[in-house]
Amino acid sequence: MSDPIPWLILLPLLWGLLSFLLGVGRGGRLAIVCLVIQLALVALLVGQVVAEKDRYYAVGGWSAPLGIDLHVDGLASVMLLLTHVVILPLGIYARSYFSHNVEGVGYFWPMLGLLLAALNTLFMSADIFNIYVTLELLGLAAVGLVGTAGNTRSILAAIRYLLVTLLGSGVYLAGVALIYGSYGSVALAVLEPLIENEVSVAVFLAAILMLVGLLLKTALFPFHFWLPSAHGGAPTPVSALLSALVIKASFYLILRMWLGLYAPLATIQAAQLLGGLGAVAILWGSIMAFNQTRLKMLAAYSTVAQIGYFFLLFPLITEVGSEAAEIAMQGGVIQLVAHALAKAAMFAAAGVMILSMGKDDIALLSGISSRLPLTLFTFALAGVTLMGLPPTGGFIAKWLLISSAVSSGQWGWVVVMILGGLLSAGYVFKVLRQALLPAAAEMKFRPVNPSLEWPAFLLTFISLSLSFASNNVLNILGAG
């Protein structure tokens, strides 16, 4: 196992298959043991990347353009490490959550194995067709997870998600077909120098198609219409996975292609358009979150808003000075990591409170502070990260992004980020205010297993610690 790259794909497929063979609802212990092993494998791989720079793996011994290459650099290492740091606590949380039999576990564990294998492959893929395959696998696994509960709401959310993910993948594939028809290759290493030398009409159309397909999957405004129902209607562990990790995968691809394959098309006009959509997402998503009466829907619309911050990165790294672009890139990556940790913790904490109340209703939170103080504290810390207040990783990210915007003279984005932080405070404090009120006399809270509370707290604690470990993340990012 000197090369961990193939095992990051094979191992989750193996334990996912074994979980399926064990039967409905089985495989939780096996999954958690294997997730621990995979975290160790990722740590080994990250150490290799830091020491040796980029790592390549030729599948079956055949490298591109004849075969398939897997490539791991600094950015891919950060995403792989983030994925496994988030998914292990969520796996422990999910096992305890489903033990309450609130929503059927179904084939959660096999779907989780497939999801993780798809995520790992996507982050390491080095050709655009292989990326399409991983997008399809990721989307289908996510759809299966959304429908795990088996009730009407989750099935409808899963069907809507399925239609969107198929549409997004299909539009992306049309772009891949145009590129292959023009150059006869799908390997990024082959395509990048060719497109750099000449941008044809076919390449331009392919870039638009692939971008639109990925924007649909990322749920950037106005392509967000599917996200609230999917994230709000899925079982809570699934909601946390979707918000923390799945939407990050398609954004990662957009960023990769912006900096690599389609760099010649990365104009300031296109960057400003993406930034503008991100700004609208921040403001509109935050307002919608504040207006929600269900706790999970509040967290879902919060995700719509937070996605907007990712897209503010593009005008801050395009046609500006190298120093400002580097600062923005660092801020954007820290924002990705901080949001994944905080949003996983927020959804997990929300799920614990909903289990205790017996209903997803913010108005019923009164008195929850005395029954679940650790869970409410977790929710509050996650909210502080989303607001971008010190000493969280969210503060470091927004500080870097604002610094880049100031140094490049783009003051409009500074205003958007400050307003976004204030609006985030609005919907977070709405929940906290209700939770700190005394409980109604007729309100009866159900007891909750403490094993549900601690994984959520661990996630938010890591997010809090990110402010002190941000240099380590940036060292990994710079390793490639």
Tab-separated table of C-alpha atoms in Angstrom:
chain	number	residue	atom	x	y	z
A	1	MET	CA	0.000	0.000	0.000
A	2	SER	CA	2.970	2.324	-0.732
A	3	ASP	CA	0.783	4.216	-3.203
A	4	PRO	CA	-2.509	5.141	-1.508
A	5	ILE	CA	-4.135	6.611	-4.654
A	6	PRO	CA	-5.882	3.460	-5.997
A	7	TRP	CA	-7.005	2.430	-2.508
A	8	LEU	CA	-8.859	5.714	-2.029
A	9	ILE	CA	-11.132	4.532	-4.851
A	10	LEU	CA	-11.183	0.766	-4.326
A	11	LEU	CA	-11.648	0.703	-0.549
A	12	PRO	CA	-14.946	2.659	-0.393
A	13	LEU	CA	-16.271	0.613	-3.312
A	14	LEU	CA	-15.390	-2.596	-1.463
A	15	TRP	CA	-16.954	-1.657	1.859
A	16	GLY	CA	-19.938	-0.183	0.056
A	17	LEU	CA	-20.469	-3.508	-1.747
A	18	LEU	CA	-20.050	-5.476	1.474
A	19	SER	CA	-22.550	-3.205	3.210
A	20	PHE	CA	-25.026	-3.908	0.423
A	21	LEU	CA	-24.507	-7.656	0.776
A	22	LEU	CA	-25.019	-7.435	4.544
A	23	GLY	CA	-28.535	-6.129	3.945
A	24	VAL	CA	-30.720	-3.111	4.578
A	25	GLY	CA	-29.457	-0.887	7.374
A	26	ARG	CA	-26.288	-2.938	7.931
A	27	GLY	CA	-22.654	-2.000	7.472
A	28	GLY	CA	-22.275	0.991	9.796
A	29	ARG	CA	-19.423	-0.461	11.878
A	30	LEU	CA	-17.589	-1.653	8.762
A	31	ALA	CA	-17.937	1.765	7.150
A	32	ILE	CA	-16.563	3.637	10.156
A	33	VAL	CA	-13.548	1.315	10.468
A	34	CYS	CA	-12.795	1.769	6.766
A	35	LEU	CA	-13.275	5.558	7.018
A	36	VAL	CA	-10.574	5.622	9.708
A	37	ILE	CA	-8.255	3.659	7.405
A	38	GLN	CA	-9.015	5.990	4.509
A	39	LEU	CA	-8.264	9.062	6.611
A	40	ALA	CA	-4.855	7.540	7.370
A	41	LEU	CA	-4.328	6.847	3.641
A	42	VAL	CA	-5.191	10.450	2.763
A	43	ALA	CA	-2.786	11.720	5.429
A	44	LEU	CA	-0.069	9.531	3.865
A	45	LEU	CA	-0.880	10.861	0.383
A	46	VAL	CA	-0.862	14.477	1.542
A	47	GLY	CA	2.541	13.917	3.138
A	48	GLN	CA	3.827	12.508	-0.165
A	49	VAL	CA	2.459	15.486	-2.115
A	50	VAL	CA	4.051	17.978	0.289
A	51	ALA	CA	7.391	16.148	0.035
A	52	GLU	CA	7.377	15.288	-3.674
A	53	LYS	CA	4.989	17.855	-5.227
A	54	ASP	CA	2.477	16.438	-7.729
A	55	ARG	CA	1.625	12.727	-7.682
A	56	TYR	CA	0.493	10.805	-10.771
A	57	TYR	CA	-0.988	7.329	-11.064
A	58	ALA	CA	-1.537	5.569	-14.401
A	59	VAL	CA	-4.583	3.304	-14.113
A	60	GLY	CA	-3.678	-0.198	-15.312
A	61	GLY	CA	-0.162	0.984	-16.109
A	62	TRP	CA	-1.334	2.991	-19.142
A	63	SER	CA	-0.869	6.727	-18.900
A	64	ALA	CA	-2.574	9.440	-20.961
A	65	PRO	CA	-3.388	9.879	-23.782
A	66	LEU	CA	-3.870	6.117	-24.295
A	67	GLY	CA	-4.909	5.401	-20.727
A	68	ILE	CA	-6.294	7.200	-17.688
A	69	ASP	CA	-4.141	9.282	-15.373
A	70	LEU	CA	-4.995	10.238	-11.821
A	71	HIS	CA	-3.305	13.421	-10.617
A	72	VAL	CA	-2.990	14.788	-7.084
A	73	ASP	CA	-1.583	18.267	-6.456
A	74	GLY	CA	-1.957	20.733	-3.593
A	75	LEU	CA	-5.579	21.720	-4.271
A	76	ALA	CA	-6.681	18.111	-4.782
A	77	SER	CA	-4.883	17.178	-1.542
A	78	VAL	CA	-6.795	19.826	0.395
A	79	MET	CA	-10.116	18.572	-0.994
A	80	LEU	CA	-9.302	14.925	-0.288
A	81	LEU	CA	-8.245	15.689	3.275
A	82	LEU	CA	-11.301	17.882	3.849
A	83	THR	CA	-13.614	15.158	2.515
A	84	HIS	CA	-12.301	12.526	4.912
A	85	VAL	CA	-12.087	14.840	7.917
A	86	VAL	CA	-15.768	15.710	7.420
A	87	ILE	CA	-17.117	12.300	6.445
A	88	LEU	CA	-15.694	10.339	9.396
A	89	PRO	CA	-17.532	12.324	12.139
A	90	LEU	CA	-20.644	12.371	9.951
A	91	GLY	CA	-20.426	8.577	9.619
A	92	ILE	CA	-20.333	8.219	13.414
A	93	TYR	CA	-23.206	10.695	13.673
A	94	ALA	CA	-25.237	8.829	11.034
A	95	ARG	CA	-24.900	5.483	12.824
A	96	SER	CA	-26.274	6.986	16.023
A	97	TYR	CA	-28.903	9.030	14.166
A	98	PHE	CA	-30.390	6.054	12.345
A	99	SER	CA	-30.439	4.042	15.572
A	100	HIS	CA	-33.296	6.333	16.633
A	101	ASN	CA	-35.330	4.914	13.704
A	102	VAL	CA	-36.728	8.324	12.908
A	103	GLU	CA	-36.098	7.890	9.202
A	104	GLY	CA	-35.325	4.571	7.557
A	105	VAL	CA	-31.629	3.920	7.085
A	106	GLY	CA	-32.293	1.951	3.896
A	107	TYR	CA	-29.115	1.479	1.859
A	108	PHE	CA	-27.393	4.514	3.365
A	109	TRP	CA	-24.041	2.799	3.892
A	110	PRO	CA	-23.636	1.335	0.369
A	111	MET	CA	-24.629	4.702	-1.095
A	112	LEU	CA	-22.127	6.432	1.190
A	113	GLY	CA	-19.343	4.156	-0.081
A	114	LEU	CA	-20.236	4.929	-3.702
A	115	LEU	CA	-20.437	8.651	-2.929
A	116	LEU	CA	-16.996	8.671	-1.316
A	117	ALA	CA	-15.415	6.674	-4.160
A	118	ALA	CA	-16.898	9.137	-6.668
A	119	LEU	CA	-15.660	12.161	-4.703
A	120	ASN	CA	-12.132	10.775	-4.395
A	121	THR	CA	-11.979	9.887	-8.095
A	122	LEU	CA	-13.330	13.275	-9.130
A	123	PHE	CA	-10.705	15.182	-7.153
A	124	MET	CA	-7.936	13.081	-8.715
A	125	SER	CA	-9.248	12.900	-12.301
A	126	ALA	CA	-7.051	14.280	-15.058
A	127	ASP	CA	-9.338	13.958	-18.086
A	128	ILE	CA	-12.678	15.545	-18.832
A	129	PHE	CA	-14.525	12.320	-19.703
A	130	ASN	CA	-13.451	10.605	-16.511
A	131	ILE	CA	-14.742	13.694	-14.716
A	132	TYR	CA	-18.107	13.176	-16.427
A	133	VAL	CA	-18.234	9.575	-15.216
A	134	THR	CA	-17.471	10.610	-11.636
A	135	LEU	CA	-20.081	13.383	-11.814
A	136	GLU	CA	-22.695	10.812	-12.836
A	137	LEU	CA	-21.705	8.401	-10.068
A	138	LEU	CA	-21.644	11.202	-7.522
A	139	GLY	CA	-25.043	12.480	-8.601
A	140	LEU	CA	-26.677	9.043	-8.576
A	141	ALA	CA	-25.237	8.234	-5.143
A	142	ALA	CA	-26.454	11.576	-3.808
A	143	VAL	CA	-29.934	10.965	-5.247
A	144	GLY	CA	-30.025	7.551	-3.576
A	145	LEU	CA	-29.037	9.105	-0.261
A	146	VAL	CA	-31.684	11.845	-0.512
A	147	GLY	CA	-34.364	9.185	-0.988
A	148	THR	CA	-33.075	6.993	1.847
A	149	ALA	CA	-35.899	7.918	4.237
A	150	GLY	CA	-38.483	6.509	1.823
A	151	ASN	CA	-41.194	9.024	2.706
A	152	THR	CA	-43.073	11.145	0.188
A	153	ARG	CA	-41.081	14.318	0.853
A	154	SER	CA	-37.671	12.661	0.450
A	155	ILE	CA	-38.741	10.718	-2.663
A	156	LEU	CA	-40.013	13.892	-4.343
A	157	ALA	CA	-36.790	15.707	-3.392
A	158	ALA	CA	-34.764	12.795	-4.792
A	159	ILE	CA	-36.671	12.801	-8.092
A	160	ARG	CA	-36.166	16.548	-8.489
A	161	TYR	CA	-32.477	16.143	-7.661
A	162	LEU	CA	-32.203	13.265	-10.157
A	163	LEU	CA	-33.619	15.379	-12.980
A	164	VAL	CA	-31.236	18.238	-12.180
A	165	THR	CA	-28.157	16.041	-11.867
A	166	LEU	CA	-28.935	14.255	-15.151
A	167	LEU	CA	-29.511	17.575	-16.898
A	168	GLY	CA	-26.277	19.012	-15.508
A	169	SER	CA	-24.261	15.942	-16.479
A	170	GLY	CA	-25.836	15.855	-19.930
A	171	VAL	CA	-24.997	19.492	-20.651
A	172	TYR	CA	-21.443	18.914	-19.380
A	173	LEU	CA	-21.112	15.820	-21.624
A	174	ALA	CA	-22.173	17.864	-24.671
A	175	GLY	CA	-19.214	20.143	-23.990
A	176	VAL	CA	-16.902	17.134	-23.661
A	177	ALA	CA	-18.135	15.867	-27.042
A	178	LEU	CA	-17.316	19.195	-28.700
A	179	ILE	CA	-13.805	19.158	-27.248
A	180	TYR	CA	-13.178	15.561	-28.271
A	181	GLY	CA	-14.501	16.234	-31.743
A	182	SER	CA	-12.111	19.166	-32.114
A	183	TYR	CA	-8.937	17.685	-30.635
A	184	GLY	CA	-9.407	13.903	-30.477
A	185	SER	CA	-8.421	13.732	-26.805
A	186	VAL	CA	-9.972	14.157	-23.367
A	187	ALA	CA	-6.741	14.273	-21.327
A	188	LEU	CA	-6.211	17.630	-19.642
A	189	ALA	CA	-2.446	17.412	-20.137
A	190	VAL	CA	-2.984	17.142	-23.896
A	191	LEU	CA	-5.810	19.657	-24.204
A	192	GLU	CA	-4.473	22.573	-22.154
A	193	PRO	CA	-1.561	23.533	-24.447
A	194	LEU	CA	-3.739	23.073	-27.550
A	195	ILE	CA	-6.504	25.351	-26.270
A	196	GLU	CA	-3.959	27.856	-25.010
A	197	ASN	CA	-2.647	28.283	-28.550
A	198	GLU	CA	-6.024	28.574	-30.280
A	199	VAL	CA	-9.556	29.182	-28.973
A	200	SER	CA	-12.102	28.084	-31.586
A	201	VAL	CA	-15.873	28.551	-31.638
A	202	ALA	CA	-16.268	24.900	-30.624
A	203	VAL	CA	-14.064	25.444	-27.566
A	204	PHE	CA	-16.045	28.545	-26.621
A	205	LEU	CA	-19.348	26.657	-26.857
A	206	ALA	CA	-17.885	23.691	-24.966
A	207	ALA	CA	-16.746	25.982	-22.167
A	208	ILE	CA	-20.236	27.487	-21.842
A	209	LEU	CA	-21.923	24.081	-21.833
A	210	MET	CA	-19.561	22.600	-19.268
A	211	LEU	CA	-19.804	25.688	-17.062
A	212	VAL	CA	-23.630	25.693	-17.124
A	213	GLY	CA	-23.716	21.980	-16.305
A	214	LEU	CA	-21.416	22.474	-13.334
A	215	LEU	CA	-23.278	25.590	-12.160
A	216	LEU	CA	-26.473	23.519	-12.051
A	217	LYS	CA	-24.773	20.982	-9.807
A	218	THR	CA	-23.196	23.678	-7.622
A	219	ALA	CA	-26.605	25.384	-7.214
A	220	LEU	CA	-25.381	28.911	-7.796
A	221	PHE	CA	-28.230	31.423	-8.111
A	222	PRO	CA	-30.358	31.179	-10.284
A	223	PHE	CA	-29.613	27.440	-10.647
A	224	HIS	CA	-30.317	26.839	-6.947
A	225	PHE	CA	-34.006	25.893	-7.273
A	226	TRP	CA	-33.426	22.214	-6.480
A	227	LEU	CA	-31.167	22.643	-3.438
A	228	PRO	CA	-33.526	23.709	-0.604
A	229	SER	CA	-35.933	20.798	-1.136
A	230	ALA	CA	-33.101	18.266	-1.532
A	231	HIS	CA	-31.119	19.438	1.489
A	232	GLY	CA	-34.183	20.222	3.583
A	233	GLY	CA	-36.074	17.037	2.704
A	234	ALA	CA	-33.255	14.484	3.052
A	235	PRO	CA	-32.341	12.692	6.306
A	236	THR	CA	-30.100	14.986	8.347
A	237	PRO	CA	-26.816	13.052	7.830
A	238	VAL	CA	-27.458	13.232	4.079
A	239	SER	CA	-28.230	16.961	4.232
A	240	ALA	CA	-24.896	17.506	5.975
A	241	LEU	CA	-23.021	15.476	3.334
A	242	LEU	CA	-24.659	17.275	0.428
A	243	SER	CA	-24.042	20.753	1.796
A	244	ALA	CA	-20.545	20.136	3.117
A	245	LEU	CA	-19.060	18.031	0.315
A	246	VAL	CA	-21.163	17.274	-2.766
A	247	ILE	CA	-21.678	20.844	-3.976
A	248	LYS	CA	-17.957	21.499	-3.374
A	249	ALA	CA	-17.052	18.884	-5.971
A	250	SER	CA	-18.629	20.711	-8.903
A	251	PHE	CA	-17.258	24.043	-7.696
A	252	TYR	CA	-13.799	22.464	-7.511
A	253	LEU	CA	-14.133	21.508	-11.190
A	254	ILE	CA	-15.192	25.034	-12.170
A	255	LEU	CA	-12.162	26.455	-10.374
A	256	ARG	CA	-9.863	23.863	-11.937
A	257	MET	CA	-11.027	24.612	-15.463
A	258	TRP	CA	-10.941	28.366	-14.865
A	259	LEU	CA	-7.279	28.137	-13.859
A	260	GLY	CA	-6.312	25.407	-16.349
A	261	LEU	CA	-8.228	24.143	-19.372
A	262	TYR	CA	-10.223	27.324	-20.070
A	263	ALA	CA	-7.748	29.882	-18.731
A	264	PRO	CA	-7.625	31.659	-22.157
A	265	LEU	CA	-11.383	32.297	-21.803
A	266	ALA	CA	-11.157	33.518	-18.198
A	267	THR	CA	-11.833	37.187	-18.939
A	268	ILE	CA	-12.669	39.883	-16.416
A	269	GLN	CA	-16.178	40.148	-17.926
A	270	ALA	CA	-16.873	36.465	-17.289
A	271	ALA	CA	-15.377	36.753	-13.803
A	272	GLN	CA	-17.540	39.759	-12.963
A	273	LEU	CA	-20.625	37.863	-14.154
A	274	LEU	CA	-19.869	34.931	-11.856
A	275	GLY	CA	-19.074	37.334	-9.027
A	276	GLY	CA	-22.359	39.161	-9.607
A	277	LEU	CA	-24.331	35.915	-9.439
A	278	GLY	CA	-22.441	35.076	-6.253
A	279	ALA	CA	-23.343	38.449	-4.731
A	280	VAL	CA	-27.040	37.938	-5.518
A	281	ALA	CA	-26.847	34.441	-4.018
A	282	ILE	CA	-25.357	35.814	-0.790
A	283	LEU	CA	-28.029	38.468	-0.334
A	284	TRP	CA	-31.071	36.560	-1.608
A	285	GLY	CA	-30.149	33.263	0.086
A	286	SER	CA	-29.577	35.001	3.424
A	287	ILE	CA	-32.933	36.790	3.258
A	288	MET	CA	-34.701	33.532	2.388
A	289	ALA	CA	-32.925	31.758	5.256
A	290	PHE	CA	-34.132	34.419	7.694
A	291	ASN	CA	-37.729	33.948	6.531
A	292	GLN	CA	-37.841	30.166	7.070
A	293	THR	CA	-39.910	28.521	9.800
A	294	ARG	CA	-38.209	25.111	9.516
A	295	LEU	CA	-34.713	24.725	10.934
A	296	LYS	CA	-33.363	22.515	8.140
A	297	MET	CA	-34.779	24.786	5.455
A	298	LEU	CA	-33.029	27.711	7.155
A	299	ALA	CA	-29.753	25.787	6.973
A	300	ALA	CA	-30.472	24.845	3.338
A	301	TYR	CA	-31.042	28.448	2.225
A	302	SER	CA	-27.948	29.399	4.215
A	303	THR	CA	-26.033	27.046	1.918
A	304	VAL	CA	-27.459	28.871	-1.122
A	305	ALA	CA	-26.072	32.099	0.367
A	306	GLN	CA	-22.686	30.674	1.328
A	307	ILE	CA	-22.141	29.252	-2.163
A	308	GLY	CA	-22.084	32.852	-3.353
A	309	TYR	CA	-18.856	33.527	-1.459
A	310	PHE	CA	-17.070	30.873	-3.517
A	311	PHE	CA	-17.871	32.727	-6.735
A	312	LEU	CA	-16.576	36.047	-5.439
A	313	LEU	CA	-13.209	34.365	-5.865
A	314	PHE	CA	-13.278	34.620	-9.675
A	315	PRO	CA	-13.189	38.436	-10.066
A	316	LEU	CA	-10.525	38.522	-7.353
A	317	ILE	CA	-8.127	36.173	-9.194
A	318	THR	CA	-8.753	37.310	-12.795
A	319	GLU	CA	-6.675	40.027	-14.456
A	320	VAL	CA	-5.434	41.435	-11.155
A	321	GLY	CA	-1.940	41.560	-9.715
A	322	SER	CA	-0.320	38.275	-8.772
A	323	GLU	CA	-0.171	39.193	-5.078
A	324	ALA	CA	-3.888	40.047	-4.881
A	325	ALA	CA	-4.769	36.892	-6.818
A	326	GLU	CA	-2.673	34.729	-4.498
A	327	ILE	CA	-4.297	36.216	-1.395
A	328	ALA	CA	-7.753	35.674	-2.903
A	329	MET	CA	-6.948	32.079	-3.807
A	330	GLN	CA	-5.827	31.401	-0.264
A	331	GLY	CA	-8.986	32.999	1.097
A	332	GLY	CA	-11.195	31.046	-1.283
A	333	VAL	CA	-9.692	27.691	-0.284
A	334	ILE	CA	-9.952	28.506	3.429
A	335	GLN	CA	-13.588	29.506	2.818
A	336	LEU	CA	-14.255	26.129	1.164
A	337	VAL	CA	-12.782	24.275	4.129
A	338	ALA	CA	-14.420	26.437	6.799
A	339	HIS	CA	-17.845	26.244	5.167
A	340	ALA	CA	-17.689	22.460	4.780
A	341	LEU	CA	-16.877	21.969	8.461
A	342	ALA	CA	-19.317	24.575	9.761
A	343	LYS	CA	-22.235	23.555	7.570
A	344	ALA	CA	-21.804	19.861	8.386
A	345	ALA	CA	-21.831	20.817	12.071
A	346	MET	CA	-24.855	23.109	11.647
A	347	PHE	CA	-26.969	20.468	9.906
A	348	ALA	CA	-25.890	17.819	12.423
A	349	ALA	CA	-26.783	20.071	15.365
A	350	ALA	CA	-30.097	20.960	13.742
A	351	GLY	CA	-30.855	17.253	13.359
A	352	VAL	CA	-30.233	16.612	17.059
A	353	MET	CA	-32.579	19.437	18.059
A	354	ILE	CA	-35.264	18.214	15.651
A	355	LEU	CA	-35.000	14.693	17.081
A	356	SER	CA	-35.479	16.059	20.575
A	357	MET	CA	-38.422	18.289	19.607
A	358	GLY	CA	-40.057	15.656	17.418
A	359	LYS	CA	-40.758	18.225	14.696
A	360	ASP	CA	-38.787	20.548	12.432
A	361	ASP	CA	-40.142	23.890	13.632
A	362	ILE	CA	-38.074	26.869	14.818
A	363	ALA	CA	-40.989	28.051	16.997
A	364	LEU	CA	-40.670	24.871	19.109
A	365	LEU	CA	-37.013	25.547	20.008
A	366	SER	CA	-37.946	27.401	23.203
A	367	GLY	CA	-36.242	25.701	26.143
A	368	ILE	CA	-33.862	23.614	24.046
A	369	SER	CA	-30.893	25.504	25.549
A	370	SER	CA	-31.413	23.822	28.923
A	371	ARG	CA	-31.972	20.355	27.397
A	372	LEU	CA	-29.234	20.337	24.744
A	373	PRO	CA	-26.683	23.029	25.708
A	374	LEU	CA	-23.796	21.360	23.833
A	375	THR	CA	-25.832	21.041	20.643
A	376	LEU	CA	-26.989	24.659	20.800
A	377	PHE	CA	-23.389	25.741	21.452
A	378	THR	CA	-22.326	23.728	18.386
A	379	PHE	CA	-24.980	25.432	16.251
A	380	ALA	CA	-23.868	28.844	17.536
A	381	LEU	CA	-20.171	28.195	16.804
A	382	ALA	CA	-21.042	26.993	13.298
A	383	GLY	CA	-23.046	30.182	12.820
A	384	VAL	CA	-20.124	32.303	14.008
A	385	THR	CA	-17.965	30.637	11.341
A	386	LEU	CA	-20.539	31.425	8.652
A	387	MET	CA	-20.708	35.047	9.837
A	388	GLY	CA	-16.921	35.277	9.513
A	389	LEU	CA	-16.193	36.363	13.072
A	390	PRO	CA	-12.886	35.734	14.869
A	391	PRO	CA	-11.354	33.382	15.861
A	392	THR	CA	-12.906	31.042	13.275
A	393	GLY	CA	-11.666	29.838	9.912
A	394	GLY	CA	-14.477	31.830	8.328
A	395	PHE	CA	-12.901	35.009	9.664
A	396	ILE	CA	-9.509	34.133	8.157
A	397	ALA	CA	-11.163	33.385	4.793
A	398	LYS	CA	-13.180	36.594	4.648
A	399	TRP	CA	-10.224	38.661	5.857
A	400	LEU	CA	-8.104	37.326	2.992
A	401	LEU	CA	-10.878	37.827	0.421
A	402	ILE	CA	-11.568	41.378	1.633
A	403	SER	CA	-7.841	42.160	1.656
A	404	SER	CA	-7.578	40.996	-1.944
A	405	ALA	CA	-10.627	43.036	-2.971
A	406	VAL	CA	-9.214	46.169	-1.311
A	407	SER	CA	-5.758	45.750	-2.847
A	408	SER	CA	-7.276	45.319	-6.335
A	409	GLY	CA	-9.707	48.219	-5.852
A	410	GLN	CA	-12.871	46.072	-6.070
A	411	TRP	CA	-14.751	47.686	-3.191
A	412	GLY	CA	-18.149	46.401	-4.277
A	413	TRP	CA	-17.250	42.864	-3.201
A	414	VAL	CA	-16.155	44.201	0.203
A	415	VAL	CA	-19.626	45.667	0.733
A	416	VAL	CA	-21.273	42.386	-0.332
A	417	MET	CA	-19.163	40.329	2.086
A	418	ILE	CA	-19.882	42.653	5.008
A	419	LEU	CA	-23.610	42.652	4.253
A	420	GLY	CA	-23.528	38.877	3.912
A	421	GLY	CA	-21.942	38.533	7.344
A	422	LEU	CA	-24.604	40.770	8.915
A	423	LEU	CA	-27.421	38.830	7.234
A	424	SER	CA	-25.875	35.546	8.406
A	425	ALA	CA	-25.926	36.913	11.939
A	426	GLY	CA	-29.623	37.685	11.474
A	427	TYR	CA	-30.739	34.140	10.736
A	428	VAL	CA	-28.356	32.535	13.226
A	429	PHE	CA	-29.487	34.817	16.061
A	430	LYS	CA	-33.108	34.158	15.091
A	431	VAL	CA	-32.535	30.509	16.032
A	432	LEU	CA	-30.498	31.294	19.144
A	433	ARG	CA	-33.048	33.802	20.443
A	434	GLN	CA	-35.874	31.265	20.159
A	435	ALA	CA	-33.776	28.522	21.754
A	436	LEU	CA	-32.932	30.675	24.789
A	437	LEU	CA	-36.598	31.406	25.592
A	438	PRO	CA	-38.213	29.328	28.375
A	439	ALA	CA	-39.991	26.184	27.232
A	440	ALA	CA	-43.757	26.120	26.951
A	441	ALA	CA	-45.447	24.135	29.719
A	442	GLU	CA	-46.866	21.579	27.292
A	443	MET	CA	-43.574	21.043	25.418
A	444	LYS	CA	-42.011	17.627	25.954
A	445	PHE	CA	-38.466	17.012	24.720
A	446	ARG	CA	-37.290	13.520	23.867
A	447	PRO	CA	-33.976	12.228	25.285
A	448	VAL	CA	-31.134	12.158	22.757
A	449	ASN	CA	-28.094	9.890	22.746
A	450	PRO	CA	-24.939	11.944	23.568
A	451	SER	CA	-23.140	10.120	20.719
A	452	LEU	CA	-25.203	12.329	18.407
A	453	GLU	CA	-23.947	15.553	19.956
A	454	TRP	CA	-20.195	14.998	20.052
A	455	PRO	CA	-19.492	14.374	16.324
A	456	ALA	CA	-21.263	17.651	15.507
A	457	PHE	CA	-19.249	19.461	18.165
A	458	LEU	CA	-16.022	17.935	16.824
A	459	LEU	CA	-16.746	19.332	13.365
A	460	THR	CA	-17.365	22.839	14.653
A	461	PHE	CA	-14.315	22.602	16.905
A	462	ILE	CA	-12.144	21.759	13.876
A	463	SER	CA	-13.688	24.721	12.062
A	464	LEU	CA	-12.811	26.924	15.018
A	465	SER	CA	-9.280	25.515	15.104
A	466	LEU	CA	-8.841	26.259	11.412
A	467	SER	CA	-7.872	29.831	12.265
A	468	PHE	CA	-4.784	28.445	13.998
A	469	ALA	CA	-4.111	25.754	11.378
A	470	SER	CA	-4.775	27.825	8.243
A	471	ASN	CA	-1.049	28.012	7.454
A	472	ASN	CA	-0.929	24.212	7.331
A	473	VAL	CA	-3.795	24.187	4.824
A	474	LEU	CA	-2.046	26.815	2.719
A	475	ASN	CA	1.214	24.836	2.844
A	476	ILE	CA	-0.623	21.822	1.420
A	477	LEU	CA	-2.267	24.050	-1.211
A	478	GLY	CA	1.123	25.389	-2.276
A	479	ALA	CA	2.687	21.939	-2.429
A	480	GLY	CA	1.368	21.323	-5.936
